[in-house]
Coordinates of C-alpha atoms and ligand atoms in Angstrom, one line a residue:
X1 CA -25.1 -7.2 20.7
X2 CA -25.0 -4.9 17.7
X3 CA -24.2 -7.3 14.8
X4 CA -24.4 -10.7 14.4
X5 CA -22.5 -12.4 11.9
X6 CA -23.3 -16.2 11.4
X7 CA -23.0 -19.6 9.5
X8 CA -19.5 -17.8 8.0
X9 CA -16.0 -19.2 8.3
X10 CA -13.3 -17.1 9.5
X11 CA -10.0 -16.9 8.6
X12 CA -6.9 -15.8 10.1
X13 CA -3.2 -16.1 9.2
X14 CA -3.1 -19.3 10.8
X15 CA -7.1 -21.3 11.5
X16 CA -10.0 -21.7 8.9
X17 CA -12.7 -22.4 11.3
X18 CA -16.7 -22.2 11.5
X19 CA -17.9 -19.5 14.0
X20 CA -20.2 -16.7 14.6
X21 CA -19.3 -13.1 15.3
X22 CA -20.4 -10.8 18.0
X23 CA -20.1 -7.0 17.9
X24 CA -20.8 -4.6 20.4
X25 CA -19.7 -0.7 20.5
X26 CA -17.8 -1.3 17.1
X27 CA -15.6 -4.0 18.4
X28 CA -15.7 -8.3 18.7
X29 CA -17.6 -8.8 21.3
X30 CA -17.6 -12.8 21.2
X31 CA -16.8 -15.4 18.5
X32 CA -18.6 -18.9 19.2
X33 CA -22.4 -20.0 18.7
X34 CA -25.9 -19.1 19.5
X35 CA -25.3 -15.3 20.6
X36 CA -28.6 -14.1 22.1
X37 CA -30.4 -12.1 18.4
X38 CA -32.5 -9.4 19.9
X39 CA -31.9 -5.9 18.9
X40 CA -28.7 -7.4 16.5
X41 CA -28.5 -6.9 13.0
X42 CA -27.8 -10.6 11.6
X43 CA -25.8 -11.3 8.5
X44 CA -25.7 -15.0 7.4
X45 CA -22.6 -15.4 6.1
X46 CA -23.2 -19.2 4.8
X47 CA -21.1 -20.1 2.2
X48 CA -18.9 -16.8 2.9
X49 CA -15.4 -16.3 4.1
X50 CA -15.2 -13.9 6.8
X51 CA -12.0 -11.6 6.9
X52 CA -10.5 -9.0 9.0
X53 CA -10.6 -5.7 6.8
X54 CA -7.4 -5.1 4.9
X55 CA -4.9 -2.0 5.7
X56 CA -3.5 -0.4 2.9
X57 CA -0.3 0.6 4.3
X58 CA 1.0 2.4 0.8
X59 CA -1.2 5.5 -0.5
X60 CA -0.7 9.0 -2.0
X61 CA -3.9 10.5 -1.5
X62 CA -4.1 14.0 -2.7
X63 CA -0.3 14.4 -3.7
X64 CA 0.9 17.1 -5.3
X65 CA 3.3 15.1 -7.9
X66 CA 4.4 15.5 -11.6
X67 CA 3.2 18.7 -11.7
X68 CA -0.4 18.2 -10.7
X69 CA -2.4 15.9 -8.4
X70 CA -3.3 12.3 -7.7
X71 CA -6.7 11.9 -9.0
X72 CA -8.0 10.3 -5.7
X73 CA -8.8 12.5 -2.5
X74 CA -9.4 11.7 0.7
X75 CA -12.9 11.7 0.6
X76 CA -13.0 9.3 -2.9
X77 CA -9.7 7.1 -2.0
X78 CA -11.1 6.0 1.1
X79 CA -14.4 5.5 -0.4
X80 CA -12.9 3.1 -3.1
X81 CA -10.8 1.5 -0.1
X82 CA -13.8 0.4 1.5
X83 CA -15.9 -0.9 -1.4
X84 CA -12.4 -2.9 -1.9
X85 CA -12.3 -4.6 2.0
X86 CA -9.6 -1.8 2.8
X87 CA -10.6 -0.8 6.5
X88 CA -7.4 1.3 6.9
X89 CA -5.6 3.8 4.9
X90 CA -1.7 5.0 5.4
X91 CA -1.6 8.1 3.6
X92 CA 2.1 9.5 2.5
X93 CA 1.9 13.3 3.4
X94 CA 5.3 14.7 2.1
X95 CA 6.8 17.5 4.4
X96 CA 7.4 20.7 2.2
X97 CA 11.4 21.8 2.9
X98 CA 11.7 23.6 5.8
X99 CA 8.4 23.0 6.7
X100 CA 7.4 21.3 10.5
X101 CA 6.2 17.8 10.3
X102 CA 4.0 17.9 12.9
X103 CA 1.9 21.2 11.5
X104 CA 1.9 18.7 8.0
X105 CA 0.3 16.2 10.1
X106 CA -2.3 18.6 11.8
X107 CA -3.4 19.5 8.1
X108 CA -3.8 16.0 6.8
X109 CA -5.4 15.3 10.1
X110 CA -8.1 18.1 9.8
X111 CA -8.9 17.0 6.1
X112 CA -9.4 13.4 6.8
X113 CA -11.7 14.1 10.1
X114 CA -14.3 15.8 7.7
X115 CA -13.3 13.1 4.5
X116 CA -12.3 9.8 5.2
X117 CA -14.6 6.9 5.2
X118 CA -12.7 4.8 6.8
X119 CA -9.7 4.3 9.3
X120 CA -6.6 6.5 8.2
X121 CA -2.7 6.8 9.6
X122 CA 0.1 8.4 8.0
X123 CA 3.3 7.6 7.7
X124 CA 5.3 11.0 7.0
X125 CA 7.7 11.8 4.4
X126 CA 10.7 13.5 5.6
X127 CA 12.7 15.9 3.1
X128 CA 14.9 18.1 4.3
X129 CA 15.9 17.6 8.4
X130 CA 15.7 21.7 9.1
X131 CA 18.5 22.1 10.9
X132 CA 18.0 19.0 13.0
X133 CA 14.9 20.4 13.5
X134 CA 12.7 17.2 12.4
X135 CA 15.1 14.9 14.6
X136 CA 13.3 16.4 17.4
X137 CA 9.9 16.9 15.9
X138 CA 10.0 12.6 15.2
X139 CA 10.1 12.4 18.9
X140 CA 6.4 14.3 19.3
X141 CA 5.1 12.6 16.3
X142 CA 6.0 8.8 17.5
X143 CA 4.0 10.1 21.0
X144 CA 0.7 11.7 18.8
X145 CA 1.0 8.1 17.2
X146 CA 3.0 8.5 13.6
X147 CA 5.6 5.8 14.6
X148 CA 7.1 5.5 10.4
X149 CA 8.6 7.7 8.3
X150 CA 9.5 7.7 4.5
X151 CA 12.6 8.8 2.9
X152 CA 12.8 8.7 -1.0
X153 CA 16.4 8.0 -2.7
X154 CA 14.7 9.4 -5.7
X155 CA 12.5 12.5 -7.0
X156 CA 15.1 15.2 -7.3
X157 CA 13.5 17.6 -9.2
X158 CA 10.2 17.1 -7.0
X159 CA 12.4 18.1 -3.8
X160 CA 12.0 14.7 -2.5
X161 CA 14.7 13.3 -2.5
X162 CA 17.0 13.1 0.7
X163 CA 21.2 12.0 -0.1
X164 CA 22.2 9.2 2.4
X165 CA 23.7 11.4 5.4
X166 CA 19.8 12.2 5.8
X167 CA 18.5 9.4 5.7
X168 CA 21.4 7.7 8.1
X169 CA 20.3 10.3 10.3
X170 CA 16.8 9.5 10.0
X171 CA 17.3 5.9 10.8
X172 CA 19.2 6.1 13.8
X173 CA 17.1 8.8 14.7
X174 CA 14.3 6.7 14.2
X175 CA 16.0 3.5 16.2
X176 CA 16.0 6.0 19.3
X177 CA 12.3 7.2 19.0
X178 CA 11.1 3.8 18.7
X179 CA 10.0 4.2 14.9
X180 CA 10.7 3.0 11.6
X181 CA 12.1 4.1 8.6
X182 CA 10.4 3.1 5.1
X183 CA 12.6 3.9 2.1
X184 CA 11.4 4.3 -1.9
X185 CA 14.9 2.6 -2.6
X186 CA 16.3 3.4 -6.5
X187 CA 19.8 4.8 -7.6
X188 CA 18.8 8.6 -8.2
X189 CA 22.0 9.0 -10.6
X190 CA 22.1 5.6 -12.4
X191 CA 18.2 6.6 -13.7
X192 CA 19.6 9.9 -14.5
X193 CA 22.7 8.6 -16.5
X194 CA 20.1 6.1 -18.8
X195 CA 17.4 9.1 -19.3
X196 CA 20.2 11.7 -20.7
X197 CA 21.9 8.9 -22.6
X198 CA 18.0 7.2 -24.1
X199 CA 17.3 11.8 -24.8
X200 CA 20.2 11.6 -27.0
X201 CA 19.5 8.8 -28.5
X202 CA 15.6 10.0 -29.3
X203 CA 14.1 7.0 -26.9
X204 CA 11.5 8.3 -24.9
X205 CA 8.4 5.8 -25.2
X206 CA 7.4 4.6 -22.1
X207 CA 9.6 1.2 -23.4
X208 CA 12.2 3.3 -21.6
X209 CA 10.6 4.5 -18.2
X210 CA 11.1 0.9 -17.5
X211 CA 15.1 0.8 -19.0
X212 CA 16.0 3.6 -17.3
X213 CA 15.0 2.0 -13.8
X214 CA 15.3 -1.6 -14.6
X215 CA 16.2 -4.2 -11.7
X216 CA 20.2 -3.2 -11.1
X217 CA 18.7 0.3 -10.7
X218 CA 16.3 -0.7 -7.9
X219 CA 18.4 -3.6 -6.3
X220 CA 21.4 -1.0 -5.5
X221 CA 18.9 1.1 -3.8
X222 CA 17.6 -1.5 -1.9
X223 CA 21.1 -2.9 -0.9
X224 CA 22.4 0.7 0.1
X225 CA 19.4 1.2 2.3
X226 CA 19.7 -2.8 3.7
X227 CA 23.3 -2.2 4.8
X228 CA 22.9 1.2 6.6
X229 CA 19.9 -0.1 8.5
X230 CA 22.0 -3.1 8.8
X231 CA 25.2 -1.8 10.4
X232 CA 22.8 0.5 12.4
X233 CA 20.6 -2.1 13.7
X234 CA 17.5 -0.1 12.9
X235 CA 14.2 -1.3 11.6
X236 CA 13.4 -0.8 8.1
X237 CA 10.8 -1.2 5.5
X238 CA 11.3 -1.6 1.7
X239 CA 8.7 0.2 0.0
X240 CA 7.1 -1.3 -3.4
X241 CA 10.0 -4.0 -4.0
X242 CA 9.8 -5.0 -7.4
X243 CA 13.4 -6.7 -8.8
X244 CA 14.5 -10.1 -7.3
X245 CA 18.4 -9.1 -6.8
X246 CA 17.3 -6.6 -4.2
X247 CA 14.7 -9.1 -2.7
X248 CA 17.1 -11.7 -2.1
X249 CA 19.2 -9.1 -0.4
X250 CA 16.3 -8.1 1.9
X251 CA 16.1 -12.1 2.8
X252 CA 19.6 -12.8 3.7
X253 CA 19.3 -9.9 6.1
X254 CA 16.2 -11.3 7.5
X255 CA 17.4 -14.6 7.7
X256 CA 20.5 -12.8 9.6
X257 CA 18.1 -11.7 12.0
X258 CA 17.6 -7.9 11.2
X259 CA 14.6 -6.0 11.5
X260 CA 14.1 -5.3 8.1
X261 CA 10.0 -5.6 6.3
X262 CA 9.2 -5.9 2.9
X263 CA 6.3 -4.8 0.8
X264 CA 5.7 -5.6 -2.7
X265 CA 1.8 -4.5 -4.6
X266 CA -0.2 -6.5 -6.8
X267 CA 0.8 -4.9 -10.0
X268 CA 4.6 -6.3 -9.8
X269 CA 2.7 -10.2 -9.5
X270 CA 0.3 -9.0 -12.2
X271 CA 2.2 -7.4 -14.8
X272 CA 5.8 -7.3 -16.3
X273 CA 7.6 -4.5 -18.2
X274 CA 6.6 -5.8 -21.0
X275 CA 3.5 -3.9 -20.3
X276 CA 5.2 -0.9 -21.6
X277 CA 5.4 -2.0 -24.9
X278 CA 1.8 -1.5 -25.2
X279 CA -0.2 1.3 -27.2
X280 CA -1.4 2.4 -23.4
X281 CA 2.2 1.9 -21.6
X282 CA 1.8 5.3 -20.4
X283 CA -0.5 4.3 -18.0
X284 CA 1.3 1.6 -16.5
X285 CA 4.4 4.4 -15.4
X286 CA 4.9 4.2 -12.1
X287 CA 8.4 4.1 -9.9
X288 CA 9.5 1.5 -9.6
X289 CA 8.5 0.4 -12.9
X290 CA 7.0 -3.3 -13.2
X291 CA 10.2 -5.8 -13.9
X292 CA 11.0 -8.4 -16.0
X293 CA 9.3 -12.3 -15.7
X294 CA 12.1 -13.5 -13.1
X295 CA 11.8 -10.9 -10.6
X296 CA 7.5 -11.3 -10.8
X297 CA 8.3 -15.2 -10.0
X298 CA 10.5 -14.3 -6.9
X299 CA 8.2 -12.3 -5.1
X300 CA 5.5 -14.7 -5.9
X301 CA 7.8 -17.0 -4.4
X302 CA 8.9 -14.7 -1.5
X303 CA 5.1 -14.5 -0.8
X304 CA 5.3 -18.5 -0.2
X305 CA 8.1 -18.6 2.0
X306 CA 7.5 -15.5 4.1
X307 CA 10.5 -13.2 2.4
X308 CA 7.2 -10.7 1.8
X309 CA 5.9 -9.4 4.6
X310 CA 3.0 -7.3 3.4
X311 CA 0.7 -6.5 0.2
X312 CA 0.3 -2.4 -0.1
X313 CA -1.2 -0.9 -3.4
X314 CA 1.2 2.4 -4.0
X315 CA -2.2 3.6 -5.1
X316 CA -1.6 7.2 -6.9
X317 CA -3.4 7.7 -9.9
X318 CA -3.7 10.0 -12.5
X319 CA -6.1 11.2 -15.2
X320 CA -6.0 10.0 -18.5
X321 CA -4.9 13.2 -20.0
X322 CA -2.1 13.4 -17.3
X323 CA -0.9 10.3 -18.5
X324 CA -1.0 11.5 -22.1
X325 CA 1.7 14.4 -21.2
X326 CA 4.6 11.6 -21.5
X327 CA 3.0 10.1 -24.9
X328 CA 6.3 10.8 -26.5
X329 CA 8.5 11.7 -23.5
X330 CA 8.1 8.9 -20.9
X331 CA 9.9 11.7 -18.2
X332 CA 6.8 13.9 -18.8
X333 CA 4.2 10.9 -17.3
X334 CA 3.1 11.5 -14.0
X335 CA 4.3 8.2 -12.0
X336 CA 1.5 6.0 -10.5
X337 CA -1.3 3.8 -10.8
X338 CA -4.4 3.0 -9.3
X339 CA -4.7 -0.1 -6.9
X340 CA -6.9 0.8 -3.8
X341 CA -10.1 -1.0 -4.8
X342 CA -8.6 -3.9 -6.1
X343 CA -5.5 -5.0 -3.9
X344 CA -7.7 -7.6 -1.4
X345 CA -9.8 -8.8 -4.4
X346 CA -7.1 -9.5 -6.0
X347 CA -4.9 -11.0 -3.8
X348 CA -8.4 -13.3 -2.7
X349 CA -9.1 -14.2 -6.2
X350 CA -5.4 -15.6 -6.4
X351 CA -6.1 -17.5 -3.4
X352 CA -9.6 -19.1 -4.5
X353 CA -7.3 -19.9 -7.8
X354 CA -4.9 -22.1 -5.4
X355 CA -1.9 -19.7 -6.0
X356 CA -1.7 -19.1 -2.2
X357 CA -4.1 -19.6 0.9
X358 CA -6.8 -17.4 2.1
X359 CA -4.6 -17.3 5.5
X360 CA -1.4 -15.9 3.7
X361 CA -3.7 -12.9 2.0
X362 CA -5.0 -12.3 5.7
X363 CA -1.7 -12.6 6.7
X364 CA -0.2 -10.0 4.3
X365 CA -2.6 -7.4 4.2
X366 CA -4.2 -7.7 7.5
X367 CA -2.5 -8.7 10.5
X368 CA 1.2 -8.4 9.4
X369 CA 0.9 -4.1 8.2
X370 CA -1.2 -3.9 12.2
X371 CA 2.1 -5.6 13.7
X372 CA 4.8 -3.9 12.0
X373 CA 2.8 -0.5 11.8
X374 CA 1.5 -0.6 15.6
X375 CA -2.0 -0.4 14.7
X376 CA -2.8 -2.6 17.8
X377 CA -6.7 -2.6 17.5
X378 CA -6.3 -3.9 14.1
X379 CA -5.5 -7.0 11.5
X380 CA -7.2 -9.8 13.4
X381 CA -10.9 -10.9 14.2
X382 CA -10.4 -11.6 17.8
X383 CA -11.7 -10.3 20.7
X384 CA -11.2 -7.0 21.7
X385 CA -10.5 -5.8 18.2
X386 CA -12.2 -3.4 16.3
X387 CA -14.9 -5.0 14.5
X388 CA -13.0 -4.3 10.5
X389 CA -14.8 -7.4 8.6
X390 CA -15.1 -8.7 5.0
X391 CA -17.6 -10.7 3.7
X392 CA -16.6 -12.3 0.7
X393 CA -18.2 -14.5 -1.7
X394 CA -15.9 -17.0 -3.3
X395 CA -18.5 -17.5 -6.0
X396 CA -19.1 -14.2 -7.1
X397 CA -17.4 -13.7 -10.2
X398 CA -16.5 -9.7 -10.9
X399 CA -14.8 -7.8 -13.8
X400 CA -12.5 -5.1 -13.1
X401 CA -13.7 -1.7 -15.0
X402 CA -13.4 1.6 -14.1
X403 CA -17.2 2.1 -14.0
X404 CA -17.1 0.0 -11.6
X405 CA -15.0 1.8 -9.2
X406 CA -15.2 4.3 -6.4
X407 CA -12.8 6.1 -7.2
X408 CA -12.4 10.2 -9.0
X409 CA -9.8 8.2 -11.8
X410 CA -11.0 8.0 -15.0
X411 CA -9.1 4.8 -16.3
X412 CA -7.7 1.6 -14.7
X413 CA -4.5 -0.7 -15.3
X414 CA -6.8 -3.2 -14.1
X415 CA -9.4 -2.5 -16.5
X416 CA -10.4 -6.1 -17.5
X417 CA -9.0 -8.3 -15.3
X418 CA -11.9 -10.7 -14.2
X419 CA -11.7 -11.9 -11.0
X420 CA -13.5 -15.4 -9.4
X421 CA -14.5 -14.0 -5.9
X422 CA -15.1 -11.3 -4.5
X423 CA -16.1 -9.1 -1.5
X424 CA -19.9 -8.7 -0.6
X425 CA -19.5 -6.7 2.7
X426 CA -17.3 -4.5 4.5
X427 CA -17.6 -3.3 8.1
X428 CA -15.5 0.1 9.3
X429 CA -16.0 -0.4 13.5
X430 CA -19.0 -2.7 13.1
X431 CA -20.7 -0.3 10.6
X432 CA -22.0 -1.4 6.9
X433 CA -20.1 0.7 4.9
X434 CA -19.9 -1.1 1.3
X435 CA -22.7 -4.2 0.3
X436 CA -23.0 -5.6 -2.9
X437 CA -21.1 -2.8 -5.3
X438 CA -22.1 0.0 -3.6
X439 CA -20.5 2.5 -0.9
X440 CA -23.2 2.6 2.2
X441 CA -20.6 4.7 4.8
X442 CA -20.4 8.1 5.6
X443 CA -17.5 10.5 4.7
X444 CA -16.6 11.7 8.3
X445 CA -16.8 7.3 9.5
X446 CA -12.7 7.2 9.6
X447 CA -10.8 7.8 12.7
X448 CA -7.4 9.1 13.1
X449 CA -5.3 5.6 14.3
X450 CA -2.5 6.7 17.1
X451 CA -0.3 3.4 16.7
X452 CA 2.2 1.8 18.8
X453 CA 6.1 2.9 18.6
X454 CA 8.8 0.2 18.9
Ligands
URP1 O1 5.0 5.8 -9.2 C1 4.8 5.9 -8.0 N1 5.0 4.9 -7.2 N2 4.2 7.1 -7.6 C2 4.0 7.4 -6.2 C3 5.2 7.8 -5.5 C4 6.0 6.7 -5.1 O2 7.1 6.5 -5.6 O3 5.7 5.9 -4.2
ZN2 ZN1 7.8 5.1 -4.1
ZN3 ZN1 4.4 5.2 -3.1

């Protein structure tokens, strides 16, 4: 054996259980008692949980966006990811129009073989179809392993934005290739109508990046993309779902036995728009914009009763002078925030508070983004897996500041927030890569992750 991990207690969606942990060539080896110790690294886990490492199935790494760049790269997003109990990275390369999918890949691919520091995917993000070009370019992609790809109802003036005859065509296109659509579902013209109407009117605090998207906005996206994918019967998953109307949609169609996933982040249970009141609201911009209190208590309840199917950060941050652009024009403020580092802490802390059970966080961020996203080797400490742990300390009592962080961002919305908990440890494959506050991996560690199609 390689590593040894004993005297912890594991947790998975479903058992809280005393074991020990055997790896060997970066996967579980054996999980039972009294594994021979020679030559093994030991970790005594006593008094620790121990948890599969978290896949953050929602990233922007790199993105060019709001005319500049997220402020974490490949090299310092994954690095934060790990010192977080992230194991796993989806990264959202956007196809340039008329550009090939699959040379986008290639370059993303070639970046993160030198950067990442831990495991990486990529869901692409399809705008413009070429001619019918991409429909057969999926086809390759799904067979080199990208089995999801993104549309976005919004971002015009980006070139991001697809109408709906392109992304029908993507998700029957997508039903056939045996992959599945995820969708950034807002009404592009209803946000338009409330930002010329709030210009004329002289509103442009940040007050009214949040009025100009509030929940009808996001809930007619989401019910547009639900009843295509509906009447198509193709897979689809809701990206960042933030208002309750459009939640309760995305239930009944569950419920009516449709393939459809839901992911909400931690800064829709954590904050409200109210945030955007604040002196700093401009830092809290993102798309969709936080809601009000009744929407944050739905998916807090949808967590409970399984209408949430997975916790993803969104994570796209920007510098504080970025944020500053939109001081007095909230359509000048680069959209995103950073979440990376602080998405399993988080969701852990609210689980040693009572709020929910170590099992569901597991659950959420673990094994249920492996499932839907094909990443077969991953989400579970079993046998045969790879060996992606967490060592967490449910004592250890941390505060949230942007010193703290592994990130390149130079502020946090999270700045503050003190958490009761919190991870110790983080294997990538069996390999130490974060102890105690500190990153201990390699840039170079991560491995491209060819998932399972449909
Ligand atoms: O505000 C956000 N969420 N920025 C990143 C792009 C997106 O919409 O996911
Ligand atoms: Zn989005
Ligand atoms: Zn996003």
């Amino acid at each position: 054996m390689d590593l040894i991990i004993k005297n912890g207690t594991i947790i998975s969606p479903t058992e809280t259980y005393q074991a020990d942990i055997a790896v060997a060539k970066g996967k579980i080896a054996a999980i039972g008692r009294d594994f021979p110790e020679e030559r093994a690294t030991v970790v005594d886990a006593r008094d620790k949980l121990v948890l599969p490492g978290a896949l953050d199935v929602h990233t922007h790494l790199a993105m060019p966006f709001g005319g500049t760049v997220s402020a974490d790269g490949y090299m310092s997003g994954t690095r934060a990811a790990a010192c977080g109990g992230v194991t796993t990275v989806f990264d959202y390369p956007v196809q340039r129009k008329g550009m090939s999918i699959l040379g986008l890949i290639e370059e993303k691919k070639s970046i993160c073989e030198a950067e990442a520091c831990v495991d990486y995917a990529f869901h692409c993000c399809i705008t413009d179809l070429n001619d019918g070009g991409i429909l057969t370019e999926m086809e390759q992609a799904v067979q080199e392993g990208i089995t999801s790809f993104k549309c976005f109802f919004v971002y015009k003036k980006e070139g991001m934005m697809v109408d709906d005859a392109t992304f029908a065509r993507l998700l029957l296109r997508a039903k056939d290739v045996g992959a599945v659509i995820n969708i950034h579902a807002e009404n592009p013209d209803l946000i338009d109508l409330n930002i010329e109407q709030f210009k004329k009117e002289g509103k442009m605090s940040p007050w009214y990046h949040y009025l100009s998207r509030p929940e009808y906005v996001e809930a007619e996206g989401d019910k547009r993309a639900i009843h295509w994918a509906k009447n198509f019967q193709s897979p689809l998953y809701i990206v960042h779902m933030a208002d309750k109307e459009g939640l309760e949609a995305a239930i009944d169609a569950k419920r009516e036995g449709h393939e459809i996933y839901v992911e909400t982040c931690p800064q829709y249970l954590e904050f409200t728009s109210e945030v955007y009141k604040r002196e700093d609201g401009r830092n809290f911009v993102c798309s969709p914009p936080m809601k009000g209190q009744e929407s944050q208590e739905a998916l807090w309840k949808a967590i409970k009763s399984g209408g949430i199917d997975t916790i993803a950060t969104d994570h796209c941050p920007f510098q504080s002078y970025e944020k500053d652009w939109g001081k007095d024009d909230f359509t000048k403020i680069p959209n995103g925030c950073a979440g990376i580092e602080t998405m399993y802490p988080y969701m852990l802390a609210a689980a040693n508070e009572g709020k929910l059970s170590f099992n569901k966080v597991v659950e959420l961020c673990s094994a249920n983004p492996a499932r839907i996203f094909g990443c077969t080797k991953k989400g579970s400490l079993t046998v045969g897996k790879d060996a992606d742990i967490v060592i967490y300390d449910p004592q250890k009592d941390f505060k949230i500041t942007v010193a703290a962080m592994h990130s390149d961002y130079d502020h946090t919305i999270w700045e503050g927030k003190e958490l009761h908990g919190y991870p110790v440890m983080t294997f990538l494959r069996g390999q130490l890569v974060y102890q105690d506050g500190k990153f201990v991996g390699k840039p170079g560690w991560g491995k491209f992750i060819k998932r399972a199609g449909r």
